[in-house]
Amino acid sequence: MSCLEVVGGNSLYGEGTIQGSKNAILPMMAAALLTKEEVLLSNCPNISDVICMIDIMKDIGVQVVKQEHNLLIHAKDILNVTIKEEYGKRMRASVILASILLAREHKVKFPYPGGCTIGARPIDLHIQALEKMNVQFQEEEKFIVGNTLGFCGADIYFSFPSVGATQQAILAGVLAKGTTRIYNAAREPEVWTLCDMLNKMGARILGAGTKCLCIEGVECLHGIEYQVPCDRIVAQTYLCAAAGCGGEITLHTDCVMQMKMVMNMLQEMGVEIKSNPNMVCCKRKGQLKNIPKVKTAVYPGFPTDMQSIFLALLSIGEGTGVVEEEIFESRYACVPELKKMGADIRIVEQCAIVKGKRKLCGADVEAKDLRGGAALILAGLEAEGITRIKGGEYILRGYESLESELGQFGAKIRWM
Ligand code: UD1
């Protein structure tokens, strides 16, 4: 198990850029398999979820070459329609390949997906959407097997605007026979980017970024070069780090407009934020003031992926703050660990009630999921003394060289 050591107590200063987005690139990599031509994705983040997706792609016969931050994908032939159990366990997003294999080979066999343990995370909405589009599913031991005679356009109504299920239905719809309409679609930027890339490959998707998508199926898609957008969650993590530690950092990134909710919240907490569409500057001098209550919500609301990170911030703010988790159940795995560092957090049903303190103290803790791990790093940077974090592999799923990225602002983080 990899372990990180964080030395607390330093303010953060400096300028930096932001890696490519994890949640954007995974479905984009899947989309690249809908054409037999080459697809080049630039600004590819060096994170373990991308490596896992590459491993799966190679395993099903796709040619993939990764050089630094460029990813060249060539799905001329697909040799195998089974996603191995070990991959499904490693990464939930692997389920997105179901629509691809059904579109290309009319068959798929995939394990129940895994990933971070943040609640039950069913895939019923994915299955229901694909069934409406002419797929028959059955269970075979630990696998789900799907067969189709070809996707047919359909009207799909999501009871909840799931990001993954919306992306799944889009990927199924682009090469389907006829028109697919998706109602109550997710509006996360990662859905918009997927639609933009697919349209540039020759797809016909209308309504990207809205709750209602209309996809006219086309015969085939062509190759493309596409730049992966910056990771809004990583950028917001860094802003929160500066807010928690004090100091002043500037980020040059294309995702500023997607961070309005978190930037507003930081301002309410007494942090100075200046921004334009390509840059954001975050400065904190005085004491942080806790916001009374915030609920996680679908985009453009407060992102569930920032919830744990905010707990680390509220832990050192003045007054009591409450965070309510509305998207995932059991997403408070980092709370017992934050408590070891002196945080005063009480969980009541879906709410975390945080009584702010001036200081946390370093401790030996363990990351249980990706964003919870980032929260522990933040808490470690804010704390007095040294924090050792086990389970560092969770952090590598989404953050590229976090130790040197935050290190350039003066943070002291190292792998042990
Ligand atoms: C994506 C992101 C994740 C983020 C989440 C919400 C990726 C790789 N991951 O996850 O970082 O936290 O969006 O912004 O992009 N649900 C069902 N049935 C389904 C699918 C989902 O009930 O078939 C439920 C989930 O259990 C959860 C809620 O819907 O309670 C949201 O899930 P969803 O939007 O699908 O998130 P993911 O796509 O898994």
PDB file of C-alpha atoms and ligand atoms in Angstrom, residues 22-23 26 92-93 118 120-126 160-165 167 188 304-305 327-329 331 371, ligand 1:
ATOM      1  CA  LYS A  22     -10.388  12.267 -15.370  1.00  0.00           C
ATOM      2  CA  ASN A  23     -14.153  12.269 -15.710  1.00  0.00           C
ATOM      3  CA  LEU A  26     -12.732   8.116 -19.638  1.00  0.00           C
ATOM      4  CA  ARG A  92     -16.496   1.626 -12.236  1.00  0.00           C
ATOM      5  CA  ALA A  93     -16.248   3.794 -15.354  1.00  0.00           C
ATOM      6  CA  ILE A 118     -19.087   5.416  -2.060  1.00  0.00           C
ATOM      7  CA  ALA A 120     -24.272   1.101  -3.572  1.00  0.00           C
ATOM      8  CA  ARG A 121     -23.808   2.741  -7.027  1.00  0.00           C
ATOM      9  CA  PRO A 122     -26.192   0.604  -9.079  1.00  0.00           C
ATOM     10  CA  ILE A 123     -26.193   0.577 -12.892  1.00  0.00           C
ATOM     11  CA  ASP A 124     -29.919   0.086 -13.402  1.00  0.00           C
ATOM     12  CA  LEU A 125     -30.272   3.343 -15.374  1.00  0.00           C
ATOM     13  CA  HIS A 126     -27.544   2.244 -17.816  1.00  0.00           C
ATOM     14  CA  PHE A 160     -32.298  10.788 -12.065  1.00  0.00           C
ATOM     15  CA  PRO A 161     -29.833  12.668 -14.327  1.00  0.00           C
ATOM     16  CA  SER A 162     -27.000  10.147 -13.944  1.00  0.00           C
ATOM     17  CA  VAL A 163     -23.750  11.276 -15.563  1.00  0.00           C
ATOM     18  CA  GLY A 164     -22.608   7.772 -16.525  1.00  0.00           C
ATOM     19  CA  ALA A 165     -26.003   6.589 -17.780  1.00  0.00           C
ATOM     20  CA  GLN A 167     -22.985   9.170 -21.440  1.00  0.00           C
ATOM     21  CA  GLU A 188     -22.223  18.023 -16.231  1.00  0.00           C
ATOM     22  CA  THR A 304     -20.400  15.730  -4.628  1.00  0.00           C
ATOM     23  CA  ASP A 305     -16.732  15.243  -5.591  1.00  0.00           C
ATOM     24  CA  ILE A 327     -26.046  12.310  -4.578  1.00  0.00           C
ATOM     25  CA  PHE A 328     -24.263   9.307  -3.039  1.00  0.00           C
ATOM     26  CA  GLU A 329     -24.961   7.442   0.172  1.00  0.00           C
ATOM     27  CA  ARG A 331     -19.661   9.199   1.066  1.00  0.00           C
ATOM     28  CA  ARG A 371     -11.762  12.471  -2.979  1.00  0.00           C
TER      29      ARG A 371
HETATM   30  C1  UD1 B   1     -19.720  10.459 -12.176  1.00  0.00           C
HETATM   31  C2  UD1 B   1     -18.292  10.795 -11.837  1.00  0.00           C
HETATM   32  C3  UD1 B   1     -18.116  10.942 -10.333  1.00  0.00           C
HETATM   33  C4  UD1 B   1     -19.120  11.934  -9.775  1.00  0.00           C
HETATM   34  C5  UD1 B   1     -20.538  11.590 -10.219  1.00  0.00           C
HETATM   35  C6  UD1 B   1     -21.587  12.624  -9.828  1.00  0.00           C
HETATM   36  C7  UD1 B   1     -17.052   9.684 -13.609  1.00  0.00           C
HETATM   37  C8  UD1 B   1     -16.068   8.625 -13.974  1.00  0.00           C
HETATM   38  N1  UD1 B   1     -17.419   9.742 -12.327  1.00  0.00           N
HETATM   39  O1  UD1 B   1     -19.989   9.190 -11.593  1.00  0.00           O
HETATM   40  O2  UD1 B   1     -16.795  11.411 -10.074  1.00  0.00           O
HETATM   41  O3  UD1 B   1     -19.067  11.912  -8.364  1.00  0.00           O
HETATM   42  O4  UD1 B   1     -20.588  11.458 -11.654  1.00  0.00           O
HETATM   43  O5  UD1 B   1     -21.238  13.873 -10.319  1.00  0.00           O
HETATM   44  O6  UD1 B   1     -17.444  10.506 -14.424  1.00  0.00           O
HETATM   45  N2  UD1 B   1     -27.296   5.856 -10.066  1.00  0.00           N
HETATM   46  C9  UD1 B   1     -28.291   4.889 -10.067  1.00  0.00           C
HETATM   47  N3  UD1 B   1     -28.368   4.053 -11.126  1.00  0.00           N
HETATM   48  C10 UD1 B   1     -27.527   4.129 -12.189  1.00  0.00           C
HETATM   49  C11 UD1 B   1     -26.513   5.120 -12.183  1.00  0.00           C
HETATM   50  C12 UD1 B   1     -26.421   5.970 -11.095  1.00  0.00           C
HETATM   51  O7  UD1 B   1     -29.081   4.800  -9.127  1.00  0.00           O
HETATM   52  O8  UD1 B   1     -27.648   3.326 -13.123  1.00  0.00           O
HETATM   53  C13 UD1 B   1     -27.178   6.755  -8.892  1.00  0.00           C
HETATM   54  C14 UD1 B   1     -25.831   6.561  -8.177  1.00  0.00           C
HETATM   55  O9  UD1 B   1     -25.874   5.490  -7.287  1.00  0.00           O
HETATM   56  C15 UD1 B   1     -25.689   7.883  -7.483  1.00  0.00           C
HETATM   57  C16 UD1 B   1     -26.315   8.873  -8.479  1.00  0.00           C
HETATM   58  O10 UD1 B   1     -27.127   8.098  -9.340  1.00  0.00           O
HETATM   59  O11 UD1 B   1     -26.426   7.900  -6.289  1.00  0.00           O
HETATM   60  C17 UD1 B   1     -25.281   9.648  -9.293  1.00  0.00           C
HETATM   61  O12 UD1 B   1     -24.509   8.758 -10.059  1.00  0.00           O
HETATM   62  P1  UD1 B   1     -23.934   9.130 -11.496  1.00  0.00           P
HETATM   63  O13 UD1 B   1     -24.350  10.516 -11.868  1.00  0.00           O
HETATM   64  O14 UD1 B   1     -24.270   8.019 -12.414  1.00  0.00           O
HETATM   65  O15 UD1 B   1     -22.403   9.130 -11.209  1.00  0.00           O
HETATM   66  P2  UD1 B   1     -21.271   8.358 -12.012  1.00  0.00           P
HETATM   67  O16 UD1 B   1     -21.498   8.509 -13.468  1.00  0.00           O
HETATM   68  O17 UD1 B   1     -21.096   7.014 -11.423  1.00  0.00           O
END
